[in-house]
């Protein structure tokens, strides 16, 4: 998995997740978000356009990340999930915990 | 250094109609970094069988990756001296996946419902729930260290 960042004019940090988010690498994403929070960033979009698969550990990491961001008064939105992954969010009711947009641009527009 | 997977593919005798078309066995080291490769290898062989399609691929991927993660982390506790065995029996109308670890086993009935209100906002506890949602049948052996998951032709 690779993580690529871009910062928008309105201060939102977009993190593009490239590859599978799974038990073997979920800590990398948690650490990256923790670093950004420590640096003062509070608004995030996680772009999964390049992510074919997220396992239950990856889903759990997203729950913990969202909790930390919200505890700091921030907000996090998800974008670019493929149909299979959307299905996983619906099955696990995680679609009730996250704001999910079809594209990163739509997620950014919602801030 | 990551240890290699040990893969064996055996075609069953066509003279025995009760036997599966093929049996794939893979020995997986107890490291989570091995899961992605093991799932890819087993899924590729399974999709060469009679039941295939995008939905089958995804269901296989979820069921196998969750069962392997449970076996490696909870079963073998990532002990490098222990292994996990995956056996896939490919039949004309179904795939039976067995994932067996060397741990003490667990009681699947004692696993709390992932969809209870406090469960949805917890980090863990979704693996077994997803397996049940992705396959048609789930069975454990008595010890609780071996899961059998069956996918039937849609």
mmCIF file of C-alpha atoms in Angstrom:
data_model
loop_
_atom_site.group_PDB
_atom_site.id
_atom_site.type_symbol
_atom_site.label_atom_id
_atom_site.label_comp_id
_atom_site.label_asym_id
_atom_site.label_seq_id
_atom_site.Cartn_x
_atom_site.Cartn_y
_atom_site.Cartn_z
ATOM 1 C CA UNK A 1 0.000 0.000 0.000
ATOM 2 C CA UNK A 2 1.162 3.504 -0.771
ATOM 3 C CA UNK A 3 -0.081 6.790 0.679
ATOM 4 C CA UNK A 4 0.007 10.027 -1.311
ATOM 5 C CA UNK A 5 -1.089 13.375 0.103
ATOM 6 C CA UNK A 6 -2.432 16.543 -1.429
ATOM 7 C CA UNK A 7 -3.478 19.685 0.459
ATOM 8 C CA UNK A 8 -6.408 21.760 -0.728
ATOM 9 C CA UNK A 9 -6.760 25.538 -0.471
ATOM 10 C CA UNK A 10 -9.387 25.198 2.242
ATOM 11 C CA UNK A 11 -6.966 23.258 4.464
ATOM 12 C CA UNK A 12 -8.411 19.830 3.781
ATOM 13 C CA UNK A 13 -5.777 17.092 3.506
ATOM 14 C CA UNK A 14 -6.583 14.432 0.899
ATOM 15 C CA UNK A 15 -4.826 11.118 1.466
ATOM 16 C CA UNK A 16 -4.886 8.841 -1.565
ATOM 17 C CA UNK A 17 -4.624 5.182 -0.539
ATOM 18 C CA UNK A 18 -3.007 3.078 -3.279
ATOM 19 C CA UNK A 19 -3.409 -0.694 -2.936
ATOM 20 C CA UNK A 20 -5.096 -2.930 -0.399
ATOM 21 C CA UNK A 21 -5.729 -1.672 3.146
ATOM 22 C CA UNK A 22 -5.346 -4.815 5.240
ATOM 23 C CA UNK A 23 -4.087 -6.207 8.526
ATOM 24 C CA UNK A 24 -0.469 -6.133 7.353
ATOM 25 C CA UNK A 25 -0.391 -2.390 6.614
ATOM 26 C CA UNK A 26 -3.275 -0.706 8.455
ATOM 27 C CA UNK A 27 -0.830 0.760 11.032
ATOM 28 C CA UNK A 28 0.775 2.871 8.282
ATOM 29 C CA UNK A 29 -2.490 4.708 7.651
ATOM 30 C CA UNK A 30 -3.187 5.135 11.371
ATOM 31 C CA UNK A 31 0.324 6.525 11.898
ATOM 32 C CA UNK A 32 -0.026 8.914 8.952
ATOM 33 C CA UNK A 33 -3.288 10.339 10.291
ATOM 34 C CA UNK A 34 -1.793 10.614 13.780
ATOM 35 C CA UNK A 35 1.138 12.583 12.332
ATOM 36 C CA UNK A 36 -1.190 14.939 10.482
ATOM 37 C CA UNK A 37 -3.289 15.486 13.624
ATOM 38 C CA UNK A 38 -0.124 16.225 15.602
ATOM 39 C CA UNK A 39 0.834 18.741 12.907
ATOM 40 C CA UNK A 40 -2.476 20.543 13.424
ATOM 41 C CA UNK A 41 -4.513 19.279 10.467
ATOM 42 C CA UNK A 42 -8.148 18.544 11.288
ATOM 43 C CA UNK A 43 -10.062 17.955 8.045
ATOM 44 C CA UNK A 44 -9.390 14.936 5.875
ATOM 45 C CA UNK A 45 -10.596 13.089 2.810
ATOM 46 C CA UNK A 46 -9.442 9.494 2.404
ATOM 47 C CA UNK A 47 -9.499 8.648 -1.303
ATOM 48 C CA UNK A 48 -9.861 4.915 -2.019
ATOM 49 C CA UNK A 49 -10.071 5.203 -5.806
ATOM 50 C CA UNK A 50 -6.869 3.117 -6.036
ATOM 51 C CA UNK A 51 -7.892 0.582 -3.389
ATOM 52 C CA UNK A 52 -9.255 -2.765 -4.612
ATOM 53 C CA UNK A 53 -9.807 -4.263 -1.163
ATOM 54 C CA UNK A 54 -10.155 -3.399 2.534
ATOM 55 C CA UNK A 55 -10.287 -6.239 5.086
ATOM 56 C CA UNK A 56 -11.987 -6.133 8.496
ATOM 57 C CA UNK A 57 -8.753 -4.915 10.121
ATOM 58 C CA UNK A 58 -8.615 -2.062 7.627
ATOM 59 C CA UNK A 59 -12.247 -1.216 8.359
ATOM 60 C CA UNK A 60 -11.439 -1.263 12.079
ATOM 61 C CA UNK A 61 -8.475 1.060 11.528
ATOM 62 C CA UNK A 62 -10.798 3.538 9.802
ATOM 63 C CA UNK A 63 -13.164 3.441 12.801
ATOM 64 C CA UNK A 64 -10.283 4.259 15.169
ATOM 65 C CA UNK A 65 -8.930 6.972 12.866
ATOM 66 C CA UNK A 66 -12.345 8.640 12.639
ATOM 67 C CA UNK A 67 -12.728 8.506 16.421
ATOM 68 C CA UNK A 68 -9.364 10.228 16.951
ATOM 69 C CA UNK A 69 -10.050 12.894 14.322
ATOM 70 C CA UNK A 70 -13.453 13.684 15.809
ATOM 71 C CA UNK A 71 -12.051 13.786 19.361
ATOM 72 C CA UNK A 72 -9.743 16.545 18.120
ATOM 73 C CA UNK A 73 -12.699 18.462 16.736
ATOM 74 C CA UNK A 74 -11.993 17.466 13.145
ATOM 75 C CA UNK A 75 -13.864 15.658 10.401
ATOM 76 C CA UNK A 76 -13.024 12.877 7.965
ATOM 77 C CA UNK A 77 -14.791 11.800 4.786
ATOM 78 C CA UNK A 78 -14.302 8.786 2.554
ATOM 79 C CA UNK A 79 -14.381 8.749 -1.244
ATOM 80 C CA UNK A 80 -13.806 6.502 -4.241
ATOM 81 C CA UNK A 81 -14.915 3.185 -2.727
ATOM 82 C CA UNK A 82 -15.682 0.546 -5.356
ATOM 83 C CA UNK A 83 -19.030 -1.282 -5.339
ATOM 84 C CA UNK A 84 -17.670 -4.293 -3.431
ATOM 85 C CA UNK A 85 -16.231 -2.090 -0.698
ATOM 86 C CA UNK A 86 -19.429 -0.049 -0.476
ATOM 87 C CA UNK A 87 -21.175 -3.362 0.116
ATOM 88 C CA UNK A 88 -18.817 -4.120 3.043
ATOM 89 C CA UNK A 89 -19.556 -0.723 4.611
ATOM 90 C CA UNK A 90 -23.288 -1.365 4.294
ATOM 91 C CA UNK A 91 -23.106 -4.925 5.674
ATOM 92 C CA UNK A 92 -21.141 -3.786 8.722
ATOM 93 C CA UNK A 93 -23.258 -0.606 9.135
ATOM 94 C CA UNK A 94 -20.101 1.462 8.868
ATOM 95 C CA UNK A 95 -21.932 3.570 6.302
ATOM 96 C CA UNK A 96 -23.720 5.030 9.357
ATOM 97 C CA UNK A 97 -20.404 6.164 10.893
ATOM 98 C CA UNK A 98 -18.866 7.730 7.802
ATOM 99 C CA UNK A 99 -19.777 10.321 5.230
ATOM 100 C CA UNK A 100 -19.059 8.541 1.933
ATOM 101 C CA UNK A 101 -18.817 10.305 -1.428
ATOM 102 C CA UNK A 102 -18.407 8.862 -4.897
ATOM 103 C CA UNK A 103 -15.361 10.995 -5.715
ATOM 104 C CA UNK A 104 -12.765 13.027 -3.785
ATOM 105 C CA UNK A 105 -14.084 16.224 -5.407
ATOM 106 C CA UNK A 106 -17.573 15.517 -4.084
ATOM 107 C CA UNK A 107 -16.152 14.815 -0.622
ATOM 108 C CA UNK A 108 -14.215 18.094 -0.705
ATOM 109 C CA UNK A 109 -17.299 20.010 -1.804
ATOM 110 C CA UNK A 110 -19.164 18.665 1.234
ATOM 111 C CA UNK A 111 -16.783 20.386 3.708
ATOM 112 C CA UNK B 1 12.599 -12.578 5.515
ATOM 113 C CA UNK B 2 9.102 -13.692 4.517
ATOM 114 C CA UNK B 3 8.825 -17.468 4.218
ATOM 115 C CA UNK B 4 7.471 -18.904 0.955
ATOM 116 C CA UNK B 5 4.037 -20.483 0.535
ATOM 117 C CA UNK B 6 3.922 -24.199 -0.196
ATOM 118 C CA UNK B 7 1.329 -24.912 -2.860
ATOM 119 C CA UNK B 8 0.035 -28.200 -4.191
ATOM 120 C CA UNK B 9 -2.701 -28.706 -6.800
ATOM 121 C CA UNK B 10 -4.088 -32.183 -7.366
ATOM 122 C CA UNK B 11 -6.638 -33.212 -9.961
ATOM 123 C CA UNK B 12 -8.989 -35.875 -8.623
ATOM 124 C CA UNK B 13 -9.813 -39.044 -10.514
ATOM 125 C CA UNK B 14 -12.704 -38.491 -12.923
ATOM 126 C CA UNK B 15 -13.715 -42.099 -12.262
ATOM 127 C CA UNK B 16 -14.922 -41.118 -8.800
ATOM 128 C CA UNK B 17 -17.986 -38.870 -9.215
ATOM 129 C CA UNK B 18 -18.087 -38.122 -5.487
ATOM 130 C CA UNK B 19 -14.634 -36.584 -5.412
ATOM 131 C CA UNK B 20 -13.974 -32.912 -6.096
ATOM 132 C CA UNK B 21 -12.683 -31.883 -9.514
ATOM 133 C CA UNK B 22 -9.526 -30.583 -7.916
ATOM 134 C CA UNK B 23 -7.986 -30.086 -4.513
ATOM 135 C CA UNK B 24 -5.644 -27.192 -3.805
ATOM 136 C CA UNK B 25 -3.618 -27.139 -0.622
ATOM 137 C CA UNK B 26 -1.452 -24.285 0.541
ATOM 138 C CA UNK B 27 0.731 -24.171 3.635
ATOM 139 C CA UNK B 28 0.945 -20.586 4.891
ATOM 140 C CA UNK B 29 3.528 -19.250 7.378
ATOM 141 C CA UNK B 30 2.110 -17.464 10.433
ATOM 142 C CA UNK B 31 2.790 -13.926 9.226
ATOM 143 C CA UNK B 32 0.124 -11.425 8.219
ATOM 144 C CA UNK B 33 2.304 -10.246 5.332
ATOM 145 C CA UNK B 34 1.672 -13.656 3.693
ATOM 146 C CA UNK B 35 -2.125 -13.300 3.608
ATOM 147 C CA UNK B 36 -2.430 -11.203 0.440
ATOM 148 C CA UNK B 37 -0.288 -13.609 -1.602
ATOM 149 C CA UNK B 38 -2.021 -16.715 -0.203
ATOM 150 C CA UNK B 39 -5.463 -15.297 -0.966
ATOM 151 C CA UNK B 40 -4.350 -14.391 -4.486
ATOM 152 C CA UNK B 41 -2.944 -17.854 -5.183
ATOM 153 C CA UNK B 42 -5.951 -19.788 -3.850
ATOM 154 C CA UNK B 43 -8.478 -17.456 -5.489
ATOM 155 C CA UNK B 44 -6.794 -17.770 -8.901
ATOM 156 C CA UNK B 45 -6.974 -21.559 -8.741
ATOM 157 C CA UNK B 46 -10.554 -21.552 -7.449
ATOM 158 C CA UNK B 47 -11.730 -19.264 -10.243
ATOM 159 C CA UNK B 48 -10.320 -21.685 -12.789
ATOM 160 C CA UNK B 49 -12.998 -24.140 -11.560
ATOM 161 C CA UNK B 50 -16.629 -24.437 -12.493
ATOM 162 C CA UNK B 51 -18.090 -21.611 -10.429
ATOM 163 C CA UNK B 52 -16.588 -18.268 -11.309
ATOM 164 C CA UNK B 53 -17.513 -14.617 -11.762
ATOM 165 C CA UNK B 54 -16.789 -11.276 -10.125
ATOM 166 C CA UNK B 55 -19.062 -11.865 -7.122
ATOM 167 C CA UNK B 56 -17.458 -15.265 -6.449
ATOM 168 C CA UNK B 57 -14.008 -13.659 -6.605
ATOM 169 C CA UNK B 58 -14.940 -11.029 -4.027
ATOM 170 C CA UNK B 59 -16.681 -13.502 -1.715
ATOM 171 C CA UNK B 60 -13.643 -15.800 -1.863
ATOM 172 C CA UNK B 61 -11.303 -12.915 -1.162
ATOM 173 C CA UNK B 62 -13.234 -11.754 1.903
ATOM 174 C CA UNK B 63 -13.812 -15.242 3.346
ATOM 175 C CA UNK B 64 -10.224 -16.390 2.845
ATOM 176 C CA UNK B 65 -8.499 -13.236 4.020
ATOM 177 C CA UNK B 66 -10.610 -13.061 7.184
ATOM 178 C CA UNK B 67 -10.187 -16.768 7.971
ATOM 179 C CA UNK B 68 -6.420 -16.536 7.420
ATOM 180 C CA UNK B 69 -6.111 -13.433 9.606
ATOM 181 C CA UNK B 70 -8.029 -15.176 12.402
ATOM 182 C CA UNK B 71 -5.892 -18.315 12.063
ATOM 183 C CA UNK B 72 -2.573 -16.461 12.031
ATOM 184 C CA UNK B 73 -3.279 -13.797 14.671
ATOM 185 C CA UNK B 74 -5.778 -15.433 17.051
ATOM 186 C CA UNK B 75 -5.051 -19.101 16.386
ATOM 187 C CA UNK B 76 -1.278 -19.281 15.963
ATOM 188 C CA UNK B 77 -0.638 -15.930 17.692
ATOM 189 C CA UNK B 78 1.831 -15.130 14.894
ATOM 190 C CA UNK B 79 4.164 -17.861 16.177
ATOM 191 C CA UNK B 80 6.709 -18.337 13.376
ATOM 192 C CA UNK B 81 7.088 -22.031 14.226
ATOM 193 C CA UNK B 82 3.404 -22.681 13.429
ATOM 194 C CA UNK B 83 1.644 -22.989 10.068
ATOM 195 C CA UNK B 84 -1.821 -22.510 8.623
ATOM 196 C CA UNK B 85 -3.200 -24.952 6.053
ATOM 197 C CA UNK B 86 -5.666 -23.915 3.374
ATOM 198 C CA UNK B 87 -7.454 -26.648 1.447
ATOM 199 C CA UNK B 88 -9.847 -25.771 -1.371
ATOM 200 C CA UNK B 89 -11.987 -28.548 -2.836
ATOM 201 C CA UNK B 90 -13.405 -27.485 -6.185
ATOM 202 C CA UNK B 91 -16.573 -29.241 -7.250
ATOM 203 C CA UNK B 92 -18.880 -28.690 -10.215
ATOM 204 C CA UNK B 93 -21.332 -26.620 -8.143
ATOM 205 C CA UNK B 94 -19.420 -25.519 -5.066
ATOM 206 C CA UNK B 95 -16.101 -24.618 -3.500
ATOM 207 C CA UNK B 96 -15.245 -25.863 0.005
ATOM 208 C CA UNK B 97 -12.515 -23.916 1.750
ATOM 209 C CA UNK B 98 -10.861 -25.285 4.897
ATOM 210 C CA UNK B 99 -8.524 -23.098 6.945
ATOM 211 C CA UNK B 100 -6.788 -24.840 9.844
ATOM 212 C CA UNK B 101 -4.319 -23.448 12.377
ATOM 213 C CA UNK B 102 -2.225 -24.965 15.154
ATOM 214 C CA UNK B 103 -3.831 -22.977 17.962
ATOM 215 C CA UNK B 104 -6.040 -24.108 20.838
ATOM 216 C CA UNK B 105 -9.218 -23.181 18.982
ATOM 217 C CA UNK B 106 -12.105 -20.991 20.103
ATOM 218 C CA UNK B 107 -15.868 -21.118 20.604
ATOM 219 C CA UNK B 108 -17.455 -19.373 17.617
ATOM 220 C CA UNK B 109 -20.781 -19.176 19.482
ATOM 221 C CA UNK B 110 -19.129 -16.897 22.051
ATOM 222 C CA UNK B 111 -18.215 -14.246 19.468
ATOM 223 C CA UNK B 112 -20.449 -11.185 20.020
ATOM 224 C CA UNK B 113 -22.697 -9.838 17.264
ATOM 225 C CA UNK B 114 -20.730 -7.345 15.164
ATOM 226 C CA UNK B 115 -23.896 -5.324 14.533
ATOM 227 C CA UNK B 116 -24.822 -4.704 18.184
ATOM 228 C CA UNK B 117 -24.846 -0.931 18.794
ATOM 229 C CA UNK B 118 -21.487 -0.804 20.621
ATOM 230 C CA UNK B 119 -19.973 -3.289 18.139
ATOM 231 C CA UNK B 120 -20.371 -1.024 15.121
ATOM 232 C CA UNK B 121 -18.085 1.627 16.622
ATOM 233 C CA UNK B 122 -15.395 -0.804 17.827
ATOM 234 C CA UNK B 123 -12.138 -1.441 15.987
ATOM 235 C CA UNK B 124 -12.343 -5.253 15.912
ATOM 236 C CA UNK B 125 -14.870 -8.053 15.766
ATOM 237 C CA UNK B 126 -16.060 -7.993 12.128
ATOM 238 C CA UNK B 127 -14.047 -10.854 10.621
ATOM 239 C CA UNK B 128 -16.266 -13.813 11.444
ATOM 240 C CA UNK B 129 -19.380 -11.748 10.722
ATOM 241 C CA UNK B 130 -18.122 -11.000 7.204
ATOM 242 C CA UNK B 131 -17.287 -14.656 6.590
ATOM 243 C CA UNK B 132 -20.866 -15.630 7.472
ATOM 244 C CA UNK B 133 -22.203 -12.988 5.084
ATOM 245 C CA UNK B 134 -19.974 -14.019 2.174
ATOM 246 C CA UNK B 135 -20.377 -17.802 2.075
ATOM 247 C CA UNK B 136 -23.357 -20.168 2.077
ATOM 248 C CA UNK B 137 -22.247 -22.432 4.942
ATOM 249 C CA UNK B 138 -19.769 -22.126 7.811
ATOM 250 C CA UNK B 139 -18.703 -25.011 10.046
ATOM 251 C CA UNK B 140 -16.006 -25.383 12.683
ATOM 252 C CA UNK B 141 -14.417 -28.556 13.953
ATOM 253 C CA UNK B 142 -14.986 -29.474 17.612
ATOM 254 C CA UNK B 143 -11.703 -27.958 18.747
ATOM 255 C CA UNK B 144 -12.479 -24.679 16.981
ATOM 256 C CA UNK B 145 -9.157 -24.428 15.131
ATOM 257 C CA UNK B 146 -10.472 -25.350 11.691
ATOM 258 C CA UNK B 147 -13.155 -23.532 9.695
ATOM 259 C CA UNK B 148 -14.928 -24.963 6.652
ATOM 260 C CA UNK B 149 -16.575 -22.423 4.338
ATOM 261 C CA UNK B 150 -18.757 -23.464 1.401
ATOM 262 C CA UNK B 151 -19.628 -21.285 -1.592
ATOM 263 C CA UNK B 152 -22.269 -22.664 -3.931
ATOM 264 C CA UNK B 153 -22.933 -21.748 -7.545
ATOM 265 C CA UNK B 154 -24.976 -18.502 -7.471
#
